[in-house]
């Protein structure tokens, strides 16, 4: 008997999206012990997905065939022994393609049960596909910032998928927030997250604006998406005993002002959202669930495209023109 097949977008070599991404028919996976199968309704595309596909990280293909994307949402339709009670649950998933060949750009994905988190009924699948990387990275970055009411924080990229969530969460912590954008249109979007100050770094001097915002003291924390580009400005942005929380970089190597950082007791705190501790993962899931149930977060889906247009989704993300999250809809 022929095994049932599913649609999956995949690539077997690295390169431009239109050249390497293909829609295939693959065997539908079956959950084993401790696993559930999610019938996906949405798949989130993130920078790490298109960078891996393009070969920007220089590591080569980790598997002969890759179904990309770690974020997604859908319905549990099958489960391993002892997990039948989960069948029918609306869920969002995290780390779908982390250290795995097959991610969420498909009709189905099989995962350990804990990686399929119940999605509140009032939250759409499209938003559910924005949680695993963008919202969770923002939550973890703000958590590692140890913000308290009245502290000053600079959040790079307030119109970006992570930055927009981070601004909202930092404001909820009582911080005074200054954020950066790269265009007037992105300024308008960043403003919807509620920062106290917005700096268009292509048209304004960030250091001057931050110094004015903090009365010359500098910020307590920088939440940074690109250490390699931005570290050189830390001496003019951070106050003594401050911290930089870094969740991204545009280069394998970064030149940092190490002597100044040491003399001013500056902490560098790094995070990789795919590899955070179990305790932080549980706390973040609980916090995000409560915020979603209370409808206390503003979500932004910049574009929704069908699965067969995955190459267009990757190209849109790589262009930098999308303001918010890019989501593929899956009608399986």
Short mmCIF file of C-alpha atoms in Angstrom, two decimals:
data_model
loop_
_atom_site.label_atom_id
_atom_site.label_comp_id
_atom_site.label_asym_id
_atom_site.label_seq_id
_atom_site.Cartn_x
_atom_site.Cartn_y
_atom_site.Cartn_z
CA UNK A 1 0.00 0.00 0.00
CA UNK A 2 1.36 3.42 -0.99
CA UNK A 3 2.09 5.67 1.96
CA UNK A 4 0.10 8.94 1.96
CA UNK A 5 1.97 11.91 0.56
CA UNK A 6 2.13 15.55 1.59
CA UNK A 7 3.21 18.76 -0.09
CA UNK A 8 6.45 20.28 1.10
CA UNK A 9 8.61 23.16 -0.09
CA UNK A 10 12.24 22.06 -0.04
CA UNK A 11 15.75 22.56 -1.37
CA UNK A 12 18.67 20.19 -1.93
CA UNK A 13 21.32 22.83 -2.63
CA UNK A 14 21.94 26.38 -1.45
CA UNK A 15 21.38 29.38 -3.67
CA UNK A 16 18.80 32.01 -4.76
CA UNK A 17 15.25 31.25 -3.66
CA UNK A 18 13.78 30.97 -7.16
CA UNK A 19 16.58 28.61 -8.23
CA UNK A 20 16.57 26.12 -5.38
CA UNK A 21 13.15 26.04 -3.71
CA UNK A 22 10.73 23.46 -5.13
CA UNK A 23 7.28 22.16 -4.17
CA UNK A 24 7.54 18.38 -3.74
CA UNK A 25 5.46 15.41 -2.69
CA UNK A 26 7.02 13.69 0.34
CA UNK A 27 5.82 10.88 2.62
CA UNK A 28 3.50 12.11 5.35
CA UNK A 29 5.32 11.63 8.68
CA UNK A 30 3.94 9.45 11.48
CA UNK A 31 4.40 10.45 15.14
CA UNK A 32 6.36 8.14 17.40
CA UNK A 33 6.51 7.92 21.20
CA UNK A 34 6.32 11.37 22.82
CA UNK A 35 5.51 13.04 19.49
CA UNK A 36 2.55 14.75 17.86
CA UNK A 37 1.80 15.50 14.23
CA UNK A 38 0.62 18.99 13.35
CA UNK A 39 -1.47 19.60 10.25
CA UNK A 40 -0.02 22.99 9.45
CA UNK A 41 -2.11 26.00 8.53
CA UNK A 42 0.64 28.64 8.57
CA UNK A 43 4.44 28.71 8.36
CA UNK A 44 6.57 31.66 9.45
CA UNK A 45 9.58 32.68 7.34
CA UNK A 46 12.42 34.32 9.26
CA UNK A 47 15.85 35.74 8.37
CA UNK A 48 17.59 32.61 9.63
CA UNK A 49 15.58 30.59 7.10
CA UNK A 50 16.57 32.54 4.02
CA UNK A 51 20.15 32.97 5.22
CA UNK A 52 20.50 29.20 5.63
CA UNK A 53 18.95 28.59 2.20
CA UNK A 54 21.20 31.17 0.54
CA UNK A 55 24.34 29.80 2.19
CA UNK A 56 25.02 33.06 4.01
CA UNK A 57 26.23 31.18 7.08
CA UNK A 58 28.77 29.26 5.02
CA UNK A 59 28.18 25.91 6.72
CA UNK A 60 26.78 23.99 3.73
CA UNK A 61 23.66 21.86 3.76
CA UNK A 62 23.17 19.97 7.04
CA UNK A 63 20.88 17.43 5.30
CA UNK A 64 20.49 16.15 1.73
CA UNK A 65 17.00 17.68 1.56
CA UNK A 66 15.79 20.59 3.71
CA UNK A 67 12.19 21.64 4.31
CA UNK A 68 12.74 25.12 5.80
CA UNK A 69 11.11 27.19 8.55
CA UNK A 70 11.03 26.67 12.30
CA UNK A 71 7.83 28.60 13.07
CA UNK A 72 4.31 27.47 12.31
CA UNK A 73 0.81 26.83 13.59
CA UNK A 74 -1.98 24.37 12.94
CA UNK A 75 -3.97 21.48 14.39
CA UNK A 76 -2.69 18.30 16.02
CA UNK A 77 -4.19 15.46 13.97
CA UNK A 78 -2.20 12.46 15.22
CA UNK A 79 -0.19 11.59 18.31
CA UNK A 80 2.06 8.94 19.80
CA UNK A 81 1.05 6.61 22.61
CA UNK A 82 -0.43 8.39 25.61
CA UNK A 83 -0.96 11.68 23.77
CA UNK A 84 -4.29 11.01 22.08
CA UNK A 85 -5.89 13.66 24.30
CA UNK A 86 -4.00 16.32 22.33
CA UNK A 87 -5.60 15.46 18.98
CA UNK A 88 -7.67 18.41 17.75
CA UNK A 89 -5.70 21.08 19.66
CA UNK A 90 -4.86 24.35 17.94
CA UNK A 91 -1.12 24.84 18.44
CA UNK A 92 1.93 26.91 17.52
CA UNK A 93 5.31 25.25 17.19
CA UNK A 94 8.89 26.25 17.98
CA UNK A 95 12.24 24.98 16.67
CA UNK A 96 10.49 23.12 13.86
CA UNK A 97 13.63 22.93 11.74
CA UNK A 98 16.31 23.44 14.38
CA UNK A 99 18.79 20.56 13.97
CA UNK A 100 16.16 18.76 11.90
CA UNK A 101 15.77 18.25 8.15
CA UNK A 102 12.05 18.94 7.87
CA UNK A 103 10.47 22.17 9.10
CA UNK A 104 7.07 23.81 8.78
CA UNK A 105 6.98 24.68 5.05
CA UNK A 106 4.82 21.59 4.48
CA UNK A 107 1.37 20.17 5.06
CA UNK A 108 2.51 18.30 8.19
CA UNK A 109 5.31 18.24 10.76
CA UNK A 110 6.05 15.74 13.52
CA UNK A 111 7.59 17.14 16.71
CA UNK A 112 8.11 16.29 20.38
CA UNK A 113 4.84 17.10 22.12
CA UNK A 114 6.32 19.98 24.16
CA UNK A 115 7.24 21.81 20.95
CA UNK A 116 3.57 22.12 20.02
CA UNK A 117 2.10 24.76 22.34
CA UNK A 118 -1.62 25.35 22.71
CA UNK A 119 -2.71 28.42 20.73
CA UNK A 120 -5.49 30.48 22.36
CA UNK A 121 -8.74 30.32 20.39
CA UNK A 122 -8.75 34.07 19.85
CA UNK A 123 -5.36 34.00 18.10
CA UNK A 124 -5.13 33.24 14.38
CA UNK A 125 -2.84 30.62 12.89
CA UNK A 126 -1.03 33.39 11.01
CA UNK A 127 -0.13 35.09 14.28
CA UNK A 128 0.74 31.73 15.80
CA UNK A 129 3.39 31.39 13.09
CA UNK A 130 5.05 34.60 14.37
CA UNK A 131 5.67 33.45 17.92
CA UNK A 132 8.50 30.91 17.97
CA UNK A 133 11.26 33.22 16.75
CA UNK A 134 10.08 36.88 16.58
CA UNK A 135 7.96 37.13 19.74
CA UNK A 136 10.05 34.68 21.77
CA UNK A 137 13.34 36.37 20.83
CA UNK A 138 11.89 39.70 21.94
CA UNK A 139 10.67 38.23 25.22
CA UNK A 140 14.03 36.60 25.96
CA UNK A 141 15.99 39.75 25.03
CA UNK A 142 13.86 41.89 27.33
CA UNK A 143 14.11 39.29 30.10
CA UNK A 144 17.92 39.28 29.82
CA UNK A 145 17.88 43.10 29.95
CA UNK A 146 16.64 43.05 33.56
CA UNK A 147 14.61 46.18 32.92
CA UNK A 148 12.98 48.10 35.73
CA UNK A 149 10.69 51.14 35.71
CA UNK A 150 12.55 54.27 34.65
CA UNK A 151 15.50 52.52 33.00
CA UNK A 152 16.52 53.67 29.53
CA UNK A 153 16.83 51.12 26.71
CA UNK A 154 17.79 51.47 23.05
CA UNK A 155 16.12 48.82 20.86
CA UNK A 156 17.59 48.53 17.39
CA UNK A 157 15.10 48.03 14.56
CA UNK A 158 11.79 48.93 16.18
CA UNK A 159 9.88 48.26 12.95
CA UNK A 160 11.33 44.77 12.59
CA UNK A 161 9.57 41.56 13.55
CA UNK A 162 11.58 41.15 16.77
CA UNK A 163 12.09 44.83 17.55
CA UNK A 164 8.37 45.67 17.37
CA UNK A 165 7.60 43.04 19.99
CA UNK A 166 10.62 44.09 22.09
CA UNK A 167 9.47 47.71 22.25
CA UNK A 168 6.07 46.62 23.53
CA UNK A 169 7.55 44.30 26.15
CA UNK A 170 10.10 46.86 27.33
CA UNK A 171 7.34 49.43 27.78
CA UNK A 172 5.34 46.86 29.77
CA UNK A 173 8.41 46.57 32.05
CA UNK A 174 8.26 50.32 32.69
CA UNK A 175 11.36 51.28 30.70
CA UNK A 176 11.85 54.42 28.66
CA UNK A 177 12.40 53.21 25.11
CA UNK A 178 14.24 54.75 22.19
CA UNK A 179 14.25 52.75 18.97
CA UNK A 180 15.76 53.02 15.50
CA UNK A 181 14.20 52.77 12.04
CA UNK A 182 15.45 53.23 8.48
CA UNK A 183 12.58 55.08 6.77
CA UNK A 184 9.55 57.32 7.41
CA UNK A 185 7.21 54.41 6.70
CA UNK A 186 8.97 52.24 9.25
CA UNK A 187 8.85 55.14 11.73
CA UNK A 188 5.05 55.06 11.53
CA UNK A 189 4.97 51.32 12.14
CA UNK A 190 7.45 51.49 15.03
CA UNK A 191 5.35 54.21 16.64
CA UNK A 192 2.44 51.78 16.95
CA UNK A 193 4.50 49.76 19.48
CA UNK A 194 4.64 52.77 21.81
CA UNK A 195 8.31 53.84 22.11
CA UNK A 196 9.17 57.14 23.76
CA UNK A 197 11.59 58.17 21.01
CA UNK A 198 12.21 57.06 17.40
CA UNK A 199 15.42 57.76 15.48
CA UNK A 200 15.67 57.37 11.70
CA UNK A 201 19.33 56.35 11.55
CA UNK A 202 19.63 57.14 7.85
CA UNK A 203 18.56 60.74 8.35
CA UNK A 204 19.41 61.49 11.99
CA UNK A 205 22.42 61.11 14.27
CA UNK A 206 21.67 58.25 16.65
CA UNK A 207 24.27 59.25 19.21
CA UNK A 208 23.06 62.85 19.40
CA UNK A 209 19.47 61.73 19.80
CA UNK A 210 20.28 59.14 22.46
CA UNK A 211 22.43 61.61 24.39
CA UNK A 212 19.60 64.16 24.29
CA UNK A 213 17.03 61.53 25.29
CA UNK A 214 19.10 60.50 28.33
CA UNK A 215 20.37 63.98 29.27
CA UNK A 216 23.89 62.90 28.37
CA UNK A 217 23.98 59.76 30.53
CA UNK A 218 23.55 57.10 27.82
CA UNK A 219 21.14 54.19 27.99
CA UNK A 220 21.20 51.41 30.56
CA UNK A 221 20.73 48.69 27.93
CA UNK A 222 21.07 48.23 24.18
CA UNK A 223 19.01 45.42 22.65
CA UNK A 224 20.90 44.74 19.45
CA UNK A 225 20.19 42.84 16.26
CA UNK A 226 23.63 43.38 14.70
CA UNK A 227 26.69 43.34 16.93
CA UNK A 228 29.16 43.50 14.02
CA UNK A 229 27.70 46.77 12.74
CA UNK A 230 26.69 48.50 15.96
CA UNK A 231 29.29 47.60 18.60
CA UNK A 232 31.60 50.44 17.62
CA UNK A 233 28.94 52.92 18.79
CA UNK A 234 28.49 51.37 22.25
CA UNK A 235 30.92 53.81 23.96
CA UNK A 236 28.73 56.70 22.83
CA UNK A 237 25.42 55.03 23.61
CA UNK A 238 25.84 53.09 26.87
CA UNK A 239 26.38 54.46 30.34
CA UNK A 240 28.89 52.84 32.73
CA UNK A 241 27.73 49.50 34.15
CA UNK A 242 25.27 49.14 31.28
CA UNK A 243 24.65 46.08 29.13
CA UNK A 244 24.21 45.06 25.52
CA UNK A 245 21.82 42.18 24.87
CA UNK A 246 22.68 40.75 21.46
CA UNK A 247 20.48 38.40 19.45
CA UNK A 248 22.01 38.81 16.00
CA UNK A 249 25.06 39.77 13.96
CA UNK A 250 25.76 40.27 10.28
CA UNK A 251 29.22 38.73 10.40
CA UNK A 252 30.99 35.76 11.94
CA UNK A 253 33.48 38.19 13.48
CA UNK A 254 32.89 41.53 15.21
CA UNK A 255 35.33 44.21 16.31
CA UNK A 256 34.31 45.45 19.75
CA UNK A 257 35.67 48.34 21.86
CA UNK A 258 36.98 45.88 24.40
CA UNK A 259 39.07 48.24 26.54
CA UNK A 260 36.20 50.73 26.90
CA UNK A 261 33.78 47.89 27.68
CA UNK A 262 36.11 46.60 30.39
CA UNK A 263 36.84 50.01 31.91
CA UNK A 264 33.13 50.78 32.12
CA UNK A 265 32.05 47.36 33.40
CA UNK A 266 29.76 46.77 30.44
CA UNK A 267 28.12 43.35 30.15
CA UNK A 268 27.63 41.61 26.81
CA UNK A 269 24.73 39.18 27.03
CA UNK A 270 24.15 36.91 24.04
CA UNK A 271 21.19 34.75 23.18
CA UNK A 272 20.34 32.22 20.49
CA UNK A 273 16.60 31.72 20.51
CA UNK A 274 16.89 28.14 19.27
CA UNK A 275 19.00 27.15 22.27
CA UNK A 276 17.62 28.67 25.45
CA UNK A 277 17.24 26.78 28.70
CA UNK A 278 14.17 24.72 29.53
CA UNK A 279 13.24 26.99 32.44
CA UNK A 280 13.36 30.11 30.26
CA UNK A 281 11.40 28.30 27.54
CA UNK A 282 8.62 27.38 29.97
CA UNK A 283 8.51 30.89 31.43
CA UNK A 284 8.41 32.49 27.99
CA UNK A 285 5.61 30.22 26.80
CA UNK A 286 3.57 31.03 29.89
CA UNK A 287 4.16 34.77 29.53
CA UNK A 288 3.34 34.87 25.82
CA UNK A 289 0.22 32.77 26.37
CA UNK A 290 -1.05 35.17 29.03
CA UNK A 291 -0.33 38.18 26.81
CA UNK A 292 -2.15 36.59 23.89
CA UNK A 293 -5.16 35.64 25.99
CA UNK A 294 -5.35 39.22 27.22
CA UNK A 295 -4.86 40.52 23.68
CA UNK A 296 -2.07 42.69 25.06
CA UNK A 297 0.39 42.35 22.19
CA UNK A 298 0.23 44.04 18.82
CA UNK A 299 1.14 41.60 16.06
CA UNK A 300 2.16 42.50 12.52
CA UNK A 301 1.90 40.18 9.56
CA UNK A 302 3.50 42.05 6.68
CA UNK A 303 2.52 39.54 4.00
CA UNK A 304 0.71 36.23 3.65
CA UNK A 305 1.50 34.06 0.64
CA UNK A 306 0.46 30.50 -0.25
CA UNK A 307 2.96 27.69 0.26
CA UNK A 308 3.66 27.41 -3.46
CA UNK A 309 4.97 30.99 -3.42
CA UNK A 310 7.68 30.31 -0.85
CA UNK A 311 10.37 31.66 -3.18
CA UNK A 312 8.52 34.99 -3.37
CA UNK A 313 8.27 35.03 0.43
CA UNK A 314 12.02 34.51 0.82
CA UNK A 315 12.81 37.16 -1.79
CA UNK A 316 10.49 39.61 -0.03
CA UNK A 317 12.27 38.97 3.26
CA UNK A 318 15.70 39.34 1.71
CA UNK A 319 14.71 42.65 0.11
CA UNK A 320 14.18 44.24 3.53
CA UNK A 321 10.99 45.92 2.34
CA UNK A 322 8.57 43.89 4.45
CA UNK A 323 7.47 45.63 7.64
CA UNK A 324 6.62 42.78 9.98
CA UNK A 325 6.42 39.02 9.72
CA UNK A 326 6.14 37.01 6.51
CA UNK A 327 3.79 34.04 6.69
CA UNK A 328 2.92 31.23 4.30
CA UNK A 329 -0.64 29.91 4.43
CA UNK A 330 -1.10 26.18 4.01
CA UNK A 331 -4.38 24.61 2.93
CA UNK A 332 -3.86 20.92 3.51
#
